[in-house]
Short mmCIF file of C-alpha atoms in Angstrom, two decimals:
data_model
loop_
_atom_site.label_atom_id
_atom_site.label_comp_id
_atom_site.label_asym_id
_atom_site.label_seq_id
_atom_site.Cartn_x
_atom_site.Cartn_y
_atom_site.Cartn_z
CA UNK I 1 0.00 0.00 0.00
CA UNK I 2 1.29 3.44 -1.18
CA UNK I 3 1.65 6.18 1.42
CA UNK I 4 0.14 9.57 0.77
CA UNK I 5 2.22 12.20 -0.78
CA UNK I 6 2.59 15.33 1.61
CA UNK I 7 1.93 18.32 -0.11
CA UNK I 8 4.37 21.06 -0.24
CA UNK I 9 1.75 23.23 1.61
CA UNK I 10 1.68 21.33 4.28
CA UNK I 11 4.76 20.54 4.70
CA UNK I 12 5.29 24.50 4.21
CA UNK I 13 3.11 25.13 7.38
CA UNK I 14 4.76 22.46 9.52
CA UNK I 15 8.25 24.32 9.19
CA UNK I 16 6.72 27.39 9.81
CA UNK I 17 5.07 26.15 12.94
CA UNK I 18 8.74 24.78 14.32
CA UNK I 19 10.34 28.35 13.92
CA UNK I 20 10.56 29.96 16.94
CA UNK I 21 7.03 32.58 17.58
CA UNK I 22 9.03 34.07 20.68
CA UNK I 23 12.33 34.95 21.94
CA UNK I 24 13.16 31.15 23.07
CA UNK I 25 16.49 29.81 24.14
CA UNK I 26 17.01 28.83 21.10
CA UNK I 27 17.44 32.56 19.34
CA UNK I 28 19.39 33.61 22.18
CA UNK I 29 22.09 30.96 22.06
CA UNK I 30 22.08 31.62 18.07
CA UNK I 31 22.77 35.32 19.16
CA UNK I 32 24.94 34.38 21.53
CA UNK I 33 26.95 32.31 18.46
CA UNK I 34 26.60 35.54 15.81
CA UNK I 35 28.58 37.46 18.30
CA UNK I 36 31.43 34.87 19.47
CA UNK I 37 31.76 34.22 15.47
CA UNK I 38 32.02 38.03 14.64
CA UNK I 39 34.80 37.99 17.06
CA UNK I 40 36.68 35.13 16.88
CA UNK I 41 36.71 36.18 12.81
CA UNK I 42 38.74 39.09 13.89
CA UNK I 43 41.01 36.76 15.30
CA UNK I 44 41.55 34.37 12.47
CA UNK I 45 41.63 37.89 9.71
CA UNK I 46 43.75 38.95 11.81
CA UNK I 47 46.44 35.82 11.55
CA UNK I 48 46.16 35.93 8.46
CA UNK I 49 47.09 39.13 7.68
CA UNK I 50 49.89 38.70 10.89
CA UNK I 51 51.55 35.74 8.82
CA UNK I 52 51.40 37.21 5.92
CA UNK I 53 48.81 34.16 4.64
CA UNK I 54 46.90 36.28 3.26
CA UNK I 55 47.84 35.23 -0.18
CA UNK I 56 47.75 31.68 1.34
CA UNK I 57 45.14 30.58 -0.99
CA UNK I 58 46.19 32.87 -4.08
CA UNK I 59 42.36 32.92 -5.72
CA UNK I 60 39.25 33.65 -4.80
CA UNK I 61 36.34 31.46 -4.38
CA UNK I 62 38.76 28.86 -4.54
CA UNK I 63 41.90 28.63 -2.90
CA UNK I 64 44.02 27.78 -6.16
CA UNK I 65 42.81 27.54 -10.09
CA UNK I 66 42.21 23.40 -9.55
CA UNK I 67 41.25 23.18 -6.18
CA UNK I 68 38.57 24.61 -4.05
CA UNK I 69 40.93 23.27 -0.70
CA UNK I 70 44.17 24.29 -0.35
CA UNK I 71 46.76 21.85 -1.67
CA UNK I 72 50.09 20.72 -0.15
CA UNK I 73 52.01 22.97 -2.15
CA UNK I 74 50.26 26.06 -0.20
CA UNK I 75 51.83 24.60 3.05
CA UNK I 76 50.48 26.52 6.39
CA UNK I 77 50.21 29.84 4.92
CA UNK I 78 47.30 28.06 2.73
CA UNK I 79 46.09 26.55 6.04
CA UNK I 80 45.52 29.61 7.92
CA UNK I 81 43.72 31.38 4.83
CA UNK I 82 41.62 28.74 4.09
CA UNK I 83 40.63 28.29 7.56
CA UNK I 84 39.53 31.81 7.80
CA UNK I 85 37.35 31.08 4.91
CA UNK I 86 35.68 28.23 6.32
CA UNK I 87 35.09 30.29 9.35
CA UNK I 88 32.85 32.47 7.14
CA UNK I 89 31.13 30.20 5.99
CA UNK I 90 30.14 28.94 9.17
CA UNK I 91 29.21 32.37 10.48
CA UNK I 92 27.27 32.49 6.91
CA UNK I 93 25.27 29.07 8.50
CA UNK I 94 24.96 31.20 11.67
CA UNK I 95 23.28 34.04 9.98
CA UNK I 96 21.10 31.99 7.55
CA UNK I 97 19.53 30.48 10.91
CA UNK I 98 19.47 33.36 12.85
CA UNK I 99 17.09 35.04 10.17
CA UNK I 100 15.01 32.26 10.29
CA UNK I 101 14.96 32.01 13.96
CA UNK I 102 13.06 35.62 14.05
CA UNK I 103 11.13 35.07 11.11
CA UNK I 104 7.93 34.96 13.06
CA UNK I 105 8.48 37.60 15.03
CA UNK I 106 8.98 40.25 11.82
CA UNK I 107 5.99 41.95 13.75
CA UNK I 108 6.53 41.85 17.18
CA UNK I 109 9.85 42.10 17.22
CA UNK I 110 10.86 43.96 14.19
CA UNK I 111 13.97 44.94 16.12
CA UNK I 112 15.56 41.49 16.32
CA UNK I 113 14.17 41.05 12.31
CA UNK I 114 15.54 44.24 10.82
CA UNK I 115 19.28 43.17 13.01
CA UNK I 116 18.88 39.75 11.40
CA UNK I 117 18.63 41.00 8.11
CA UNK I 118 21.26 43.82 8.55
CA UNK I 119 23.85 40.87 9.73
CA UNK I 120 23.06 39.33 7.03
CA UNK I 121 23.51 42.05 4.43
CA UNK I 122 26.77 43.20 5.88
CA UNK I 123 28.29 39.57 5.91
CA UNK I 124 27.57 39.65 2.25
CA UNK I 125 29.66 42.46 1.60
CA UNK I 126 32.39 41.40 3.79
CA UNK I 127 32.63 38.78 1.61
CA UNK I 128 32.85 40.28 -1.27
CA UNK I 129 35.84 42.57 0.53
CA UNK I 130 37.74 39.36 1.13
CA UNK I 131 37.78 38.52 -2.37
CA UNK I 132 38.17 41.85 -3.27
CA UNK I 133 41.46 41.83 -0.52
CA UNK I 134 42.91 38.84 -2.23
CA UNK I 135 42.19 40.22 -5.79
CA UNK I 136 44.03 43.31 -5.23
CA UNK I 137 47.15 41.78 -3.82
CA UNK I 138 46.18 42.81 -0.01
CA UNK I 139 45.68 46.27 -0.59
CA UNK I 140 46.45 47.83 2.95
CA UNK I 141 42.89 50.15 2.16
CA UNK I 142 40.71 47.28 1.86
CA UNK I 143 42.25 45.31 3.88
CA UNK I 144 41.36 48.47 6.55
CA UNK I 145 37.83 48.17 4.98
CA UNK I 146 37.07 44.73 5.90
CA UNK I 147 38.45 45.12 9.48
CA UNK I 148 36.35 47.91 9.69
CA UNK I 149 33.25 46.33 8.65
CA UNK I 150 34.23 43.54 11.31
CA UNK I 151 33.85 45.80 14.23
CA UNK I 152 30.51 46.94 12.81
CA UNK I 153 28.85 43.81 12.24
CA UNK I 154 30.36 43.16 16.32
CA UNK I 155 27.84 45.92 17.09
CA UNK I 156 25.01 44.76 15.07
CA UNK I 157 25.92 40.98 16.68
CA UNK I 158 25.95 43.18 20.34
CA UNK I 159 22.59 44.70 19.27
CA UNK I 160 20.99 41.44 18.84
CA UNK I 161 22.40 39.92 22.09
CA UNK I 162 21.10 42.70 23.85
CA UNK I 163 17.82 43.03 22.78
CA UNK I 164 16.59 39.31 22.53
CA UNK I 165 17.72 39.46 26.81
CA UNK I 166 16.12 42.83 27.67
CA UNK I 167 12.95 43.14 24.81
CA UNK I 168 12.38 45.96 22.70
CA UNK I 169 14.57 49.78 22.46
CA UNK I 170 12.89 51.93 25.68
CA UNK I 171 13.83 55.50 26.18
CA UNK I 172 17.05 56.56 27.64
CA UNK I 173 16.69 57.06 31.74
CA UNK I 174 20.30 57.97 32.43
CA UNK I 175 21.17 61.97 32.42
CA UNK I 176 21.69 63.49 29.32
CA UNK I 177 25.20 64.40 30.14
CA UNK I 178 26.65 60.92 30.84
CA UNK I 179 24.74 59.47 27.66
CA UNK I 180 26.89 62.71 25.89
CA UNK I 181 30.05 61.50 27.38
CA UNK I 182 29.18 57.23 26.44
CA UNK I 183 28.99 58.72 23.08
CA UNK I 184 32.25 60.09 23.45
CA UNK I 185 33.62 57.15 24.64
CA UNK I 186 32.30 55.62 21.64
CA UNK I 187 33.64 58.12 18.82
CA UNK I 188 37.15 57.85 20.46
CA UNK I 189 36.79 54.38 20.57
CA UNK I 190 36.26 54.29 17.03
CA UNK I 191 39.28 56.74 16.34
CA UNK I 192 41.61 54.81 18.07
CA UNK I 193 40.59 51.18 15.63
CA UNK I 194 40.66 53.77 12.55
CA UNK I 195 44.20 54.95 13.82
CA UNK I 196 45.04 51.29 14.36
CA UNK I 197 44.20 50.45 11.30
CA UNK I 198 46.73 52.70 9.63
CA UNK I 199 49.28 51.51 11.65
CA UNK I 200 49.24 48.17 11.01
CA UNK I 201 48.65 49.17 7.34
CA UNK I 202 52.01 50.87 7.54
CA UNK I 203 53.94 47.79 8.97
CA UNK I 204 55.91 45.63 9.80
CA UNK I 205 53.21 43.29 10.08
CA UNK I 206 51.60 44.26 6.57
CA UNK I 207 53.58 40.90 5.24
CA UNK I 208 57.27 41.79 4.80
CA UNK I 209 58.16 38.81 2.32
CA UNK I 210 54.68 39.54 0.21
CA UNK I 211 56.04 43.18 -0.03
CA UNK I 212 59.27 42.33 -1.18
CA UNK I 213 57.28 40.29 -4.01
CA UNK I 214 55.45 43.64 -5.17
CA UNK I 215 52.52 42.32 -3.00
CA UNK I 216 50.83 43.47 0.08
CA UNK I 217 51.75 47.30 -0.51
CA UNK I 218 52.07 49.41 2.98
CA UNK I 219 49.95 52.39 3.05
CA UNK I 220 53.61 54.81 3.06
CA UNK I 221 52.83 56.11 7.30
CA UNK I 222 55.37 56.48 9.23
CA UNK I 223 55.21 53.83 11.61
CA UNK I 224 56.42 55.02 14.51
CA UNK I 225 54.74 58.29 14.37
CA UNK I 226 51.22 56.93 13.12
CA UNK I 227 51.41 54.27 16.31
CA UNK I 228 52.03 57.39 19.02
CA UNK I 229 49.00 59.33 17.49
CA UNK I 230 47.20 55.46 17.91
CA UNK I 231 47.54 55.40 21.79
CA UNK I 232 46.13 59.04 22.10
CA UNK I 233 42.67 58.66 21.88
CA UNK I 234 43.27 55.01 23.30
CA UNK I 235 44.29 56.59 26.56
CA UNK I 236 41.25 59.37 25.94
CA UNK I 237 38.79 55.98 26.39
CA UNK I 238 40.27 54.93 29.25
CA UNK I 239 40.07 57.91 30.91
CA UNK I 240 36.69 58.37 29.78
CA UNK I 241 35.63 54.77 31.48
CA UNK I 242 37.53 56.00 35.01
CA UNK I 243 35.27 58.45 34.60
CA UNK I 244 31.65 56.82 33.96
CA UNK I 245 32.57 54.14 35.94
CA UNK I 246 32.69 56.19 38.74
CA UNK I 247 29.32 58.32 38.18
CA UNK I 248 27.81 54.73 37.68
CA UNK I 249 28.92 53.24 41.10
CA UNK I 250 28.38 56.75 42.87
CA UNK I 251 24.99 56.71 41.66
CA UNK I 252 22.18 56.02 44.68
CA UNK I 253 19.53 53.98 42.49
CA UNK I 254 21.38 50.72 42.58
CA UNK I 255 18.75 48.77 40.29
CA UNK I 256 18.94 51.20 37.83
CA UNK I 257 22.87 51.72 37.55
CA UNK I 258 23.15 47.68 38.05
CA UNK I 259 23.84 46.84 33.88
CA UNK I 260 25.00 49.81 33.38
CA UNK I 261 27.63 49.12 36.29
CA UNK I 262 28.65 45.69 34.85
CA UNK I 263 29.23 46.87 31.26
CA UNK I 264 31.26 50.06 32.59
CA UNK I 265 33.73 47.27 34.41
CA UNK I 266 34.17 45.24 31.33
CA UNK I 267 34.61 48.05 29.21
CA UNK I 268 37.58 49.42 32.10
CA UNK I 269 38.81 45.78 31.94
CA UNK I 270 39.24 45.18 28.34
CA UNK I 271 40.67 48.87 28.24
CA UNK I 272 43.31 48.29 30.98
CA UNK I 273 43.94 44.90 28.82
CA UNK I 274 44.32 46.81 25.37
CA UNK I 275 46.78 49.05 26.97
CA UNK I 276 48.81 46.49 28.34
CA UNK I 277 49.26 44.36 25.28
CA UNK I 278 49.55 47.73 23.49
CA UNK I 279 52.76 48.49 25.55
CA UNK I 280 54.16 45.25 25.80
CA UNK I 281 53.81 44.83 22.00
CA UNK I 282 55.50 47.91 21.38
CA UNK I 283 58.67 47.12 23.90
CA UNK I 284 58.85 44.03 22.45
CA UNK I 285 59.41 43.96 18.44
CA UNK I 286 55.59 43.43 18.34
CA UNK I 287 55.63 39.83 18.27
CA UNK I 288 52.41 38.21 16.13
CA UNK I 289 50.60 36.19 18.82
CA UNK I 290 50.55 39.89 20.71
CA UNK I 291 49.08 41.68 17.73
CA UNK I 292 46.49 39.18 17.32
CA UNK I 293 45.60 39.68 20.44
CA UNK I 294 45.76 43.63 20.33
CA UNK I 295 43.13 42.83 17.61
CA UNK I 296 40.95 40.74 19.36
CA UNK I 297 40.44 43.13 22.09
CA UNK I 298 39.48 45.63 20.27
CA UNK I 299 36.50 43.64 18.91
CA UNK I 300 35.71 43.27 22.38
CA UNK I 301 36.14 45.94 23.14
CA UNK I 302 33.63 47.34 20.34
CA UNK I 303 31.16 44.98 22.06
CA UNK I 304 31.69 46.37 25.62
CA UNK I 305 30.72 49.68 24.37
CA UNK I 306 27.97 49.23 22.34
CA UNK I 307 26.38 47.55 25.47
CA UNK I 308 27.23 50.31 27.86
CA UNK I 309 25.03 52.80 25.35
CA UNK I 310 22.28 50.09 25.11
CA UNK I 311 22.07 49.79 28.87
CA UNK I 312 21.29 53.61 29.67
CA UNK I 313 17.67 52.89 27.91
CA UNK I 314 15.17 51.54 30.20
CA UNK I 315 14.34 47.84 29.56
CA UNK I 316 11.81 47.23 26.91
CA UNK I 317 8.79 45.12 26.99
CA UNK I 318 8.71 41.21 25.19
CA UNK I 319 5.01 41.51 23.53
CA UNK I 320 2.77 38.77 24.07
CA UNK I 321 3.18 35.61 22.56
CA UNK I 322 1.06 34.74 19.39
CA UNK I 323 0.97 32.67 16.27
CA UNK I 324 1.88 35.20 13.25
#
């Protein structure tokens, strides 16, 4: 006896009943994964472009002409590139089912859907940067680019995290003047992974044996000068943190200052790290595993701050459940 056929309509309907209708623990760990990808991609770009692999895999979608993988021949350099690659795709996976983890709640939580999408859009692109990276021999400009775009999809990844725990954007509570000065924090934070940007752009970590090949061109700075003007507005953050740190735990409303409180220590903590590895890297020939690390932090970092703005709105509300 033949079984019945299902239809593609109902079979349509049964997948769209199994997505999520409410901010379950299944979005938030796939948040939760968006962000730790976003970051730990920072870390693998960035030992790529610290071991000079970034040429590893020499074309782009594939690593060689004949070979989507990369071959013996390629020997770790092609490892490391490769593995970065692989890492995007994963994150790609990531985003692909965090979309369709808030498809159902497009209306009631347009916030988390719009993010989703946004993610989504912006990994695109970075793609297309990587490619674009490889195709024009490591161009120290894009190469900038797509480390820039990494810190911004880290806030979009923040944004989500944030808002699937607290519920929809509510209006600020915290005075105007130390929202004014988080902002400030914010800008400077932004100057100072701009300003790092161009100095690693301007060596010696820009690949030394690609540049010797006519790849991997340095961006002409001065290196030494370009990394002094770097630490300025680093040290402009920190003291910036002292300072809202302090407000926040001075502050006589204890539930109200509480996430606010928390962020404002990790931000001081991550800060007080960047420094450190900052110095040390700079005494000591900046040795790779340290620069990776300098890099790291400051996607971190990037998330640390974006949550100390989100927390000085009140919490939102989670609307009710429903079937959409």
């Amino acid at each position: 006896m033949t079984q019945p056929v299902k239809s593609p309509v109902g079979l349509g309907k049964r997948i769209w009943n199994w997505l999520p209708a409410r901010v379950n623990r299944a979005v938030k760990i796939l948040v939760w994964i968006s962000l730790v990808m976003q970051v730990l991609l920072i870390g693998t770009g960035g030992a790529v472009r610290l071991t000079a692999s970034g040429l590893g895999c020499p074309t782009w979608p594939n690593c060689t002409d004949s070979s989507f993988v990369p071959t013996p021949q390629l020997g770790i350099y092609g490892v490391i590139e490769f593995t970065n690659r692989m890492l995007t795709g994963v994150l790609v996976v990531v985003v692909l089912l965090m979309f369709f983890a808030v498809l159902r709640l497009r209306t009631t939580r347009r916030d988390l859907f719009a993010l989703a999408i946004v993610q989504g859009g912006l990994v695109a692109v970075q793609a297309v940067i990587g490619g674009i990276s490889v195709l024009s021999k490591l161009s120290p400009q894009v190469v900038g680019v797509h480390f820039a775009l990494s810190c911004i999809l880290v806030v979009v990844a923040t944004m989500l995290v944030w808002r699937a725990f607290t519920g929809v954007r509510g209006g600020l509570w915290a005075p105007r003047w130390y929202v004014i000065f988080g902002w400030i924090d914010a800008v400077f934070v932004a100057l100072t992974i701009v300003l790092g940007i161009l100095t690693t752009g301007s060596g010696p970590h820009a690949g030394d044996a690609l540049t010797a090949k006519g790849l991997a061109p340095r961006n002409g700075l001065n290196s030494q000068v370009i990394q002094t003007i770097h630490s300025i507005p680093a040290y402009i953050t920190f003291a910036l943190a002292i300072l809202l740190l302090v407000v926040a735990f001075a502050a006589r409303d204890r539930a109200r200052w509480k996430n606010t409180r928390r962020v404002t220590v990790a931000v001081l903590i991550v800060e007080l790290l960047q420094i450190a590895v900052g110095l040390i890297q700079a005494n000591e020939g900046l040795p790779v595993a340290l620069v990776n690390v300098h890099l790291v932090l400051a996607g971190i970092l990037v998330a640390a701050v974006s949550a100390l703005l989100m927390s000085l709105r009140n919490p939102g509300t989670f609307p009710a459940d429903r079937t959409l």
